[in-house]
Each structure stands twice: as structure tokens, then as C-alpha cells.
Amino acid sequence: MTPPIFQFEAAEEFWAKAKEDTVFAIKETLLDYDECRIGLAGGSTPRKLYEMLSEEDLPWERIKLILIDERYVPSDHPASNLGMIRKALLSKIPLPPGNVLGFDTSLPAESAAKEMGRKITALASERKPIFDLLIL
């Protein structure tokens, strides 16, 4: 089966559709599960979507955000993915602190990776799929 290909005349159309589809996926997931697990990529590409989602009235207490990549820098460093996500989304929504899973870059790199692996393994033991939505 060939996935659909969408074309947009302007960036604003793309972002509106991305937000609409993301909100739809969250709401649909919450019909079947107690929580919606969203894997978040860093970098500049998804920032606009995160900013748009911060304006949505969603049941944030039922949403778990999982960073799927991170740069090995302190979380307050300008290159930190967690820092970008905090600024674009987390600082603007009522998400419980325990609903964010990220890399602890204050640990040595290998320890940070192992700790994140333990967090993902714990999610997998609770239910599958581990992620309901990935924002790449």
C-alpha cells in the first residue's frame, strides 16, 4: 500500500494540517488508552508544531512526552533538544513533571543512554505500542 502524499501551497497550510492530524491522533489514542505516548524529536524542524500544540486545549495530564533524541549538552545549552521543547511547549502547558521522559545529560553519556533505555523498557512492560505517535 502506497502512503498518501500531501502537497501544500504554503508552509502555513502544512503546519495547520500537521497540527490537525496530531491533535486527532492524540484524541483517538485516548479513546483506547489511559494515556497517549508521543515521541518527540529535537532540532528546529518540529519546533513550530510544538509551539502550535502548546495552544491546544488537550488533556495534558493524560499525555506522556518522550524525547527520542538529544544532543549531549546540558539541558540549558542552546543546542539542547530538551531546552527547545521546554521553551516551545513544556513551559506553556499544564503537563505533570512525571509525564516527560528525557535523557539526563548531567550523567556520563553511557549512563544517560542506559537510564533512558530503562525508562523505555519500563514503558514497554506497561503496554505496547511503546509510542502512539512520533513527531519527527
CSV table of N, CA and C in Angstrom, one decimal:
chain,number,residue,atom,x,y,z
A,1,MET,N,0.8,-1.2,0.0
A,1,MET,CA,0.0,0.0,0.0
A,1,MET,C,0.9,1.2,0.0
A,2,THR,N,0.6,2.1,-0.9
A,2,THR,CA,1.4,3.4,-1.0
A,2,THR,C,0.8,4.4,-0.1
A,3,PRO,N,1.7,5.0,0.8
A,3,PRO,CA,1.1,6.1,1.7
A,3,PRO,C,0.7,7.3,0.8
A,4,PRO,N,-0.3,8.0,1.4
A,4,PRO,CA,-0.7,9.2,0.6
A,4,PRO,C,0.4,10.3,0.7
A,5,ILE,N,0.5,11.1,-0.4
A,5,ILE,CA,1.4,12.2,-0.5
A,5,ILE,C,0.6,13.5,-0.5
A,6,PHE,N,0.9,14.4,0.4
A,6,PHE,CA,0.2,15.7,0.5
A,6,PHE,C,1.1,16.8,0.0
A,7,GLN,N,0.5,17.7,-0.7
A,7,GLN,CA,1.2,18.8,-1.2
A,7,GLN,C,0.5,20.1,-0.7
A,8,PHE,N,1.3,21.1,-0.4
A,8,PHE,CA,0.7,22.3,0.2
A,8,PHE,C,1.3,23.5,-0.6
A,9,GLU,N,0.4,24.5,-0.8
A,9,GLU,CA,0.9,25.7,-1.5
A,9,GLU,C,1.7,26.6,-0.6
A,10,ALA,N,1.5,26.5,0.7
A,10,ALA,CA,2.2,27.4,1.6
A,10,ALA,C,2.5,26.7,2.9
A,11,ALA,N,3.6,27.1,3.6
A,11,ALA,CA,4.0,26.5,4.8
A,11,ALA,C,2.9,26.5,5.9
A,12,GLU,N,2.1,27.6,5.9
A,12,GLU,CA,1.0,27.7,6.9
A,12,GLU,C,0.0,26.6,6.7
A,13,GLU,N,-0.2,26.2,5.5
A,13,GLU,CA,-1.2,25.1,5.2
A,13,GLU,C,-0.6,23.8,5.8
A,14,PHE,N,0.7,23.6,5.6
A,14,PHE,CA,1.3,22.4,6.1
A,14,PHE,C,1.2,22.3,7.6
A,15,TRP,N,1.6,23.4,8.3
A,15,TRP,CA,1.6,23.4,9.7
A,15,TRP,C,0.2,23.2,10.3
A,16,ALA,N,-0.8,23.8,9.7
A,16,ALA,CA,-2.2,23.6,10.1
A,16,ALA,C,-2.6,22.2,10.0
A,17,LYS,N,-2.2,21.5,8.9
A,17,LYS,CA,-2.6,20.1,8.7
A,17,LYS,C,-1.8,19.2,9.7
A,18,ALA,N,-0.6,19.6,9.9
A,18,ALA,CA,0.2,18.8,10.9
A,18,ALA,C,-0.4,18.9,12.3
A,19,LYS,N,-0.8,20.1,12.7
A,19,LYS,CA,-1.4,20.2,14.0
A,19,LYS,C,-2.7,19.5,14.1
A,20,GLU,N,-3.5,19.6,13.0
A,20,GLU,CA,-4.9,19.0,13.0
A,20,GLU,C,-4.7,17.5,13.1
A,21,ASP,N,-3.8,16.9,12.3
A,21,ASP,CA,-3.5,15.4,12.4
A,21,ASP,C,-3.0,15.0,13.7
A,22,THR,N,-2.1,15.8,14.3
A,22,THR,CA,-1.5,15.4,15.6
A,22,THR,C,-2.6,15.4,16.7
A,23,VAL,N,-3.4,16.5,16.7
A,23,VAL,CA,-4.5,16.6,17.7
A,23,VAL,C,-5.5,15.4,17.5
A,24,PHE,N,-5.8,15.1,16.3
A,24,PHE,CA,-6.7,14.0,16.0
A,24,PHE,C,-6.1,12.7,16.5
A,25,ALA,N,-4.8,12.4,16.2
A,25,ALA,CA,-4.2,11.2,16.7
A,25,ALA,C,-4.2,11.1,18.2
A,26,ILE,N,-3.9,12.2,18.9
A,26,ILE,CA,-3.9,12.2,20.4
A,26,ILE,C,-5.3,11.8,20.9
A,27,LYS,N,-6.3,12.5,20.4
A,27,LYS,CA,-7.7,12.2,20.8
A,27,LYS,C,-8.2,10.8,20.5
A,28,GLU,N,-7.8,10.3,19.4
A,28,GLU,CA,-8.2,8.9,19.0
A,28,GLU,C,-7.5,7.9,19.9
A,29,THR,N,-6.2,8.2,20.2
A,29,THR,CA,-5.5,7.3,21.1
A,29,THR,C,-6.1,7.2,22.5
A,30,LEU,N,-6.5,8.4,23.0
A,30,LEU,CA,-7.1,8.5,24.3
A,30,LEU,C,-8.5,7.8,24.4
A,31,LEU,N,-9.1,7.5,23.3
A,31,LEU,CA,-10.3,6.7,23.3
A,31,LEU,C,-10.0,5.2,23.7
A,32,ASP,N,-8.8,4.8,23.4
A,32,ASP,CA,-8.4,3.4,23.6
A,32,ASP,C,-7.5,3.2,24.8
A,33,TYR,N,-6.8,4.2,25.2
A,33,TYR,CA,-5.8,4.1,26.3
A,33,TYR,C,-5.9,5.2,27.3
A,34,ASP,N,-5.4,4.9,28.5
A,34,ASP,CA,-5.4,5.9,29.6
A,34,ASP,C,-4.5,7.1,29.3
A,35,GLU,N,-3.4,6.8,28.5
A,35,GLU,CA,-2.5,7.9,28.1
A,35,GLU,C,-2.1,7.8,26.7
A,36,CYS,N,-1.7,8.9,26.1
A,36,CYS,CA,-1.1,9.0,24.8
A,36,CYS,C,0.4,9.2,24.9
A,37,ARG,N,1.2,8.4,24.3
A,37,ARG,CA,2.6,8.5,24.4
A,37,ARG,C,3.2,9.0,23.1
A,38,ILE,N,3.8,10.2,23.2
A,38,ILE,CA,4.3,10.8,22.0
A,38,ILE,C,5.8,10.9,22.0
A,39,GLY,N,6.5,10.4,21.0
A,39,GLY,CA,7.9,10.5,20.9
A,39,GLY,C,8.2,11.8,20.2
A,40,LEU,N,9.1,12.6,20.8
A,40,LEU,CA,9.4,14.0,20.3
A,40,LEU,C,10.8,14.0,19.8
A,41,ALA,N,11.0,14.5,18.6
A,41,ALA,CA,12.3,14.7,18.0
A,41,ALA,C,12.7,16.1,18.4
A,42,GLY,N,14.0,16.4,18.4
A,42,GLY,CA,14.5,17.7,18.6
A,42,GLY,C,14.9,18.4,17.3
A,43,GLY,N,15.7,19.4,17.4
A,43,GLY,CA,16.1,20.1,16.2
A,43,GLY,C,15.1,21.2,15.9
A,44,SER,N,15.3,21.9,14.8
A,44,SER,CA,14.5,23.1,14.5
A,44,SER,C,13.2,22.7,13.7
A,45,THR,N,13.2,21.5,13.1
A,45,THR,CA,12.1,21.1,12.2
A,45,THR,C,10.7,21.1,13.0
A,46,PRO,N,10.6,20.4,14.1
A,46,PRO,CA,9.3,20.2,14.7
A,46,PRO,C,8.9,21.4,15.7
A,47,ARG,N,9.8,22.3,15.9
A,47,ARG,CA,9.6,23.4,16.8
A,47,ARG,C,8.2,24.1,16.6
A,48,LYS,N,7.9,24.5,15.3
A,48,LYS,CA,6.7,25.2,15.0
A,48,LYS,C,5.5,24.3,15.5
A,49,LEU,N,5.5,23.0,15.2
A,49,LEU,CA,4.4,22.2,15.6
A,49,LEU,C,4.3,22.2,17.1
A,50,TYR,N,5.4,22.1,17.9
A,50,TYR,CA,5.3,22.1,19.3
A,50,TYR,C,4.7,23.4,19.8
A,51,GLU,N,5.1,24.5,19.2
A,51,GLU,CA,4.5,25.8,19.6
A,51,GLU,C,3.0,25.9,19.3
A,52,MET,N,2.6,25.3,18.2
A,52,MET,CA,1.2,25.3,17.9
A,52,MET,C,0.4,24.4,18.9
A,53,LEU,N,1.0,23.2,19.2
A,53,LEU,CA,0.3,22.3,20.2
A,53,LEU,C,0.2,22.9,21.5
A,54,SER,N,1.1,23.8,21.9
A,54,SER,CA,1.0,24.5,23.2
A,54,SER,C,-0.2,25.3,23.4
A,55,GLU,N,-0.9,25.7,22.3
A,55,GLU,CA,-2.1,26.5,22.3
A,55,GLU,C,-3.3,25.6,22.3
A,56,GLU,N,-3.2,24.3,22.2
A,56,GLU,CA,-4.3,23.4,22.2
A,56,GLU,C,-4.8,23.1,23.6
A,57,ASP,N,-6.1,23.0,23.7
A,57,ASP,CA,-6.7,22.5,25.0
A,57,ASP,C,-6.8,21.0,25.0
A,58,LEU,N,-5.8,20.4,25.4
A,58,LEU,CA,-5.7,18.9,25.4
A,58,LEU,C,-5.7,18.4,26.9
A,59,PRO,N,-6.0,17.2,27.1
A,59,PRO,CA,-5.9,16.6,28.5
A,59,PRO,C,-4.4,16.3,28.8
A,60,TRP,N,-3.6,17.3,29.0
A,60,TRP,CA,-2.2,17.1,29.1
A,60,TRP,C,-1.8,16.1,30.2
A,61,GLU,N,-2.7,16.0,31.2
A,61,GLU,CA,-2.4,15.0,32.3
A,61,GLU,C,-2.4,13.6,31.8
A,62,ARG,N,-3.0,13.4,30.7
A,62,ARG,CA,-3.0,12.0,30.1
A,62,ARG,C,-2.1,11.8,28.9
A,63,ILE,N,-1.1,12.8,28.8
A,63,ILE,CA,-0.2,12.7,27.6
A,63,ILE,C,1.2,12.6,28.2
A,64,LYS,N,2.0,11.6,27.7
A,64,LYS,CA,3.3,11.4,28.1
A,64,LYS,C,4.2,11.8,26.9
A,65,LEU,N,5.2,12.6,27.1
A,65,LEU,CA,6.1,13.1,26.1
A,65,LEU,C,7.5,12.4,26.3
A,66,ILE,N,8.0,11.8,25.3
A,66,ILE,CA,9.3,11.1,25.4
A,66,ILE,C,10.2,11.6,24.4
A,67,LEU,N,11.3,12.1,24.8
A,67,LEU,CA,12.4,12.6,23.9
A,67,LEU,C,13.0,11.4,23.2
A,68,ILE,N,13.1,11.4,21.9
A,68,ILE,CA,13.7,10.3,21.2
A,68,ILE,C,15.1,10.5,20.8
A,69,ASP,N,15.5,11.8,20.9
A,69,ASP,CA,16.9,12.1,20.6
A,69,ASP,C,17.3,13.3,21.4
A,70,GLU,N,18.6,13.4,21.7
A,70,GLU,CA,19.1,14.5,22.4
A,70,GLU,C,20.6,14.7,22.1
A,71,ARG,N,21.0,15.9,22.1
A,71,ARG,CA,22.4,16.3,22.0
A,71,ARG,C,23.0,16.2,23.4
A,72,TYR,N,24.2,15.7,23.4
A,72,TYR,CA,24.8,15.5,24.8
A,72,TYR,C,25.4,16.8,25.2
A,73,VAL,N,24.5,17.7,25.6
A,73,VAL,CA,24.9,19.0,26.2
A,73,VAL,C,24.0,19.3,27.4
A,74,PRO,N,24.3,20.2,28.3
A,74,PRO,CA,23.4,20.5,29.4
A,74,PRO,C,22.0,20.9,28.9
A,75,SER,N,21.0,20.7,29.7
A,75,SER,CA,19.6,21.0,29.2
A,75,SER,C,19.4,22.5,29.0
A,76,ASP,N,20.2,23.3,29.6
A,76,ASP,CA,20.1,24.7,29.4
A,76,ASP,C,21.0,25.3,28.3
A,77,HIS,N,21.6,24.4,27.6
A,77,HIS,CA,22.5,24.8,26.5
A,77,HIS,C,21.6,25.1,25.2
A,78,PRO,N,22.0,26.1,24.4
A,78,PRO,CA,21.2,26.5,23.3
A,78,PRO,C,20.9,25.3,22.3
A,79,ALA,N,21.8,24.3,22.2
A,79,ALA,CA,21.7,23.2,21.3
A,79,ALA,C,20.8,22.1,21.9
A,80,SER,N,20.4,22.2,23.2
A,80,SER,CA,19.7,21.1,23.8
A,80,SER,C,18.3,20.9,23.2
A,81,ASN,N,18.0,19.7,22.8
A,81,ASN,CA,16.6,19.4,22.3
A,81,ASN,C,15.6,19.6,23.5
A,82,LEU,N,15.9,19.1,24.7
A,82,LEU,CA,15.0,19.3,25.8
A,82,LEU,C,14.8,20.8,26.0
A,83,GLY,N,15.8,21.6,26.0
A,83,GLY,CA,15.7,23.0,26.2
A,83,GLY,C,14.7,23.6,25.1
A,84,MET,N,14.9,23.2,23.9
A,84,MET,CA,14.0,23.8,22.8
A,84,MET,C,12.5,23.3,23.1
A,85,ILE,N,12.3,22.1,23.5
A,85,ILE,CA,11.0,21.6,23.8
A,85,ILE,C,10.4,22.3,25.0
A,86,ARG,N,11.2,22.5,26.0
A,86,ARG,CA,10.7,23.3,27.2
A,86,ARG,C,10.2,24.6,26.8
A,87,LYS,N,11.0,25.3,25.9
A,87,LYS,CA,10.7,26.7,25.5
A,87,LYS,C,9.4,26.7,24.6
A,88,ALA,N,9.4,25.8,23.7
A,88,ALA,CA,8.3,25.8,22.7
A,88,ALA,C,7.0,25.2,23.2
A,89,LEU,N,7.1,24.3,24.1
A,89,LEU,CA,5.9,23.5,24.5
A,89,LEU,C,5.7,23.4,26.1
A,90,LEU,N,6.7,22.8,26.7
A,90,LEU,CA,6.5,22.4,28.1
A,90,LEU,C,6.2,23.6,29.0
A,91,SER,N,6.8,24.7,28.8
A,91,SER,CA,6.7,25.9,29.6
A,91,SER,C,5.3,26.5,29.5
A,92,LYS,N,4.5,26.1,28.5
A,92,LYS,CA,3.2,26.7,28.2
A,92,LYS,C,2.0,25.8,28.5
A,93,ILE,N,2.3,24.6,28.9
A,93,ILE,CA,1.2,23.6,29.1
A,93,ILE,C,1.2,23.1,30.5
A,94,PRO,N,0.0,22.6,31.0
A,94,PRO,CA,0.0,22.0,32.3
A,94,PRO,C,0.3,20.5,32.4
A,95,LEU,N,1.5,20.2,31.9
A,95,LEU,CA,1.9,18.8,31.9
A,95,LEU,C,2.6,18.4,33.2
A,96,PRO,N,2.1,17.4,33.8
A,96,PRO,CA,2.8,16.9,35.1
A,96,PRO,C,4.2,16.6,34.8
A,97,PRO,N,5.1,17.0,35.7
A,97,PRO,CA,6.6,16.7,35.5
A,97,PRO,C,6.9,15.3,35.2
A,98,GLY,N,6.2,14.3,35.8
A,98,GLY,CA,6.5,12.9,35.5
A,98,GLY,C,6.1,12.4,34.2
A,99,ASN,N,5.4,13.3,33.4
A,99,ASN,CA,4.9,12.9,32.1
A,99,ASN,C,5.9,13.3,31.0
A,100,VAL,N,7.1,13.7,31.4
A,100,VAL,CA,8.2,14.0,30.4
A,100,VAL,C,9.3,13.0,30.7
A,101,LEU,N,9.7,12.2,29.7
A,101,LEU,CA,10.9,11.3,29.8
A,101,LEU,C,11.9,11.8,28.9
A,102,GLY,N,13.1,12.1,29.4
A,102,GLY,CA,14.2,12.6,28.6
A,102,GLY,C,15.5,12.0,29.1
A,103,PHE,N,16.5,12.4,28.3
A,103,PHE,CA,17.9,12.0,28.7
A,103,PHE,C,18.5,12.9,29.7
A,104,ASP,N,19.1,12.3,30.7
A,104,ASP,CA,19.8,13.1,31.8
A,104,ASP,C,21.2,13.3,31.4
A,105,THR,N,21.4,14.5,30.7
A,105,THR,CA,22.8,14.8,30.2
A,105,THR,C,23.7,15.2,31.2
A,106,SER,N,23.3,15.3,32.5
A,106,SER,CA,24.2,15.5,33.6
A,106,SER,C,25.0,14.3,33.9
A,107,LEU,N,24.5,13.1,33.5
A,107,LEU,CA,25.2,11.9,33.7
A,107,LEU,C,26.3,11.7,32.6
A,108,PRO,N,27.2,10.8,32.8
A,108,PRO,CA,28.1,10.4,31.7
A,108,PRO,C,27.3,9.9,30.5
A,109,ALA,N,27.7,10.0,29.3
A,109,ALA,CA,26.9,9.7,28.1
A,109,ALA,C,26.4,8.3,28.2
A,110,GLU,N,27.3,7.3,28.5
A,110,GLU,CA,26.8,5.9,28.5
A,110,GLU,C,25.8,5.7,29.6
A,111,SER,N,25.9,6.3,30.7
A,111,SER,CA,24.9,6.2,31.8
A,111,SER,C,23.6,6.9,31.4
A,112,ALA,N,23.7,8.0,30.7
A,112,ALA,CA,22.5,8.7,30.3
A,112,ALA,C,21.7,7.8,29.3
A,113,ALA,N,22.4,7.2,28.4
A,113,ALA,CA,21.8,6.3,27.4
A,113,ALA,C,21.2,5.1,28.1
A,114,LYS,N,21.9,4.5,29.0
A,114,LYS,CA,21.3,3.3,29.8
A,114,LYS,C,20.1,3.7,30.6
A,115,GLU,N,20.1,4.8,31.2
A,115,GLU,CA,19.0,5.3,32.0
A,115,GLU,C,17.8,5.5,31.1
A,116,MET,N,18.0,6.1,30.0
A,116,MET,CA,16.9,6.3,29.0
A,116,MET,C,16.3,4.9,28.5
A,117,GLY,N,17.3,4.0,28.3
A,117,GLY,CA,16.9,2.7,27.9
A,117,GLY,C,16.0,2.0,29.0
A,118,ARG,N,16.3,2.2,30.2
A,118,ARG,CA,15.5,1.7,31.3
A,118,ARG,C,14.1,2.3,31.3
A,119,LYS,N,14.0,3.6,31.1
A,119,LYS,CA,12.7,4.3,31.0
A,119,LYS,C,11.8,3.7,29.9
A,120,ILE,N,12.5,3.5,28.7
A,120,ILE,CA,11.7,3.0,27.6
A,120,ILE,C,11.3,1.5,27.8
A,121,THR,N,12.2,0.7,28.5
A,121,THR,CA,11.9,-0.6,28.8
A,121,THR,C,10.7,-0.7,29.8
A,122,ALA,N,10.7,0.2,30.7
A,122,ALA,CA,9.5,0.3,31.7
A,122,ALA,C,8.2,0.6,30.9
A,123,LEU,N,8.3,1.5,30.0
A,123,LEU,CA,7.1,1.8,29.2
A,123,LEU,C,6.6,0.6,28.4
A,124,ALA,N,7.6,-0.2,27.8
A,124,ALA,CA,7.2,-1.4,27.1
A,124,ALA,C,6.6,-2.4,27.9
A,125,SER,N,7.0,-2.5,29.2
A,125,SER,CA,6.4,-3.5,30.1
A,125,SER,C,5.0,-3.2,30.5
A,126,GLU,N,4.7,-1.9,30.4
A,126,GLU,CA,3.3,-1.5,30.8
A,126,GLU,C,2.3,-1.8,29.7
A,127,ARG,N,2.7,-1.5,28.4
A,127,ARG,CA,1.8,-1.8,27.3
A,127,ARG,C,2.6,-1.6,26.0
A,128,LYS,N,2.0,-2.1,25.0
A,128,LYS,CA,2.5,-1.9,23.6
A,128,LYS,C,1.4,-1.3,22.8
A,129,PRO,N,1.6,-0.4,21.9
A,129,PRO,CA,2.9,0.1,21.4
A,129,PRO,C,3.5,1.0,22.5
A,130,ILE,N,4.8,1.1,22.4
A,130,ILE,CA,5.5,2.0,23.3
A,130,ILE,C,5.1,3.4,23.0
A,131,PHE,N,5.1,3.7,21.7
A,131,PHE,CA,4.8,5.1,21.2
A,131,PHE,C,3.5,5.0,20.5
A,132,ASP,N,2.6,6.0,20.7
A,132,ASP,CA,1.3,6.1,20.0
A,132,ASP,C,1.5,7.0,18.8
A,133,LEU,N,2.5,7.9,18.9
A,133,LEU,CA,2.7,8.9,17.9
A,133,LEU,C,4.2,9.3,17.9
A,134,LEU,N,4.8,9.5,16.8
A,134,LEU,CA,6.1,10.0,16.7
A,134,LEU,C,6.1,11.3,15.9
A,135,ILE,N,6.7,12.3,16.5
A,135,ILE,CA,6.8,13.6,15.8
A,135,ILE,C,8.3,13.7,15.4
A,136,LEU,N,8.5,13.6,14.1
A,136,LEU,CA,9.9,13.6,13.6
A,136,LEU,C,10.0,14.8,12.8
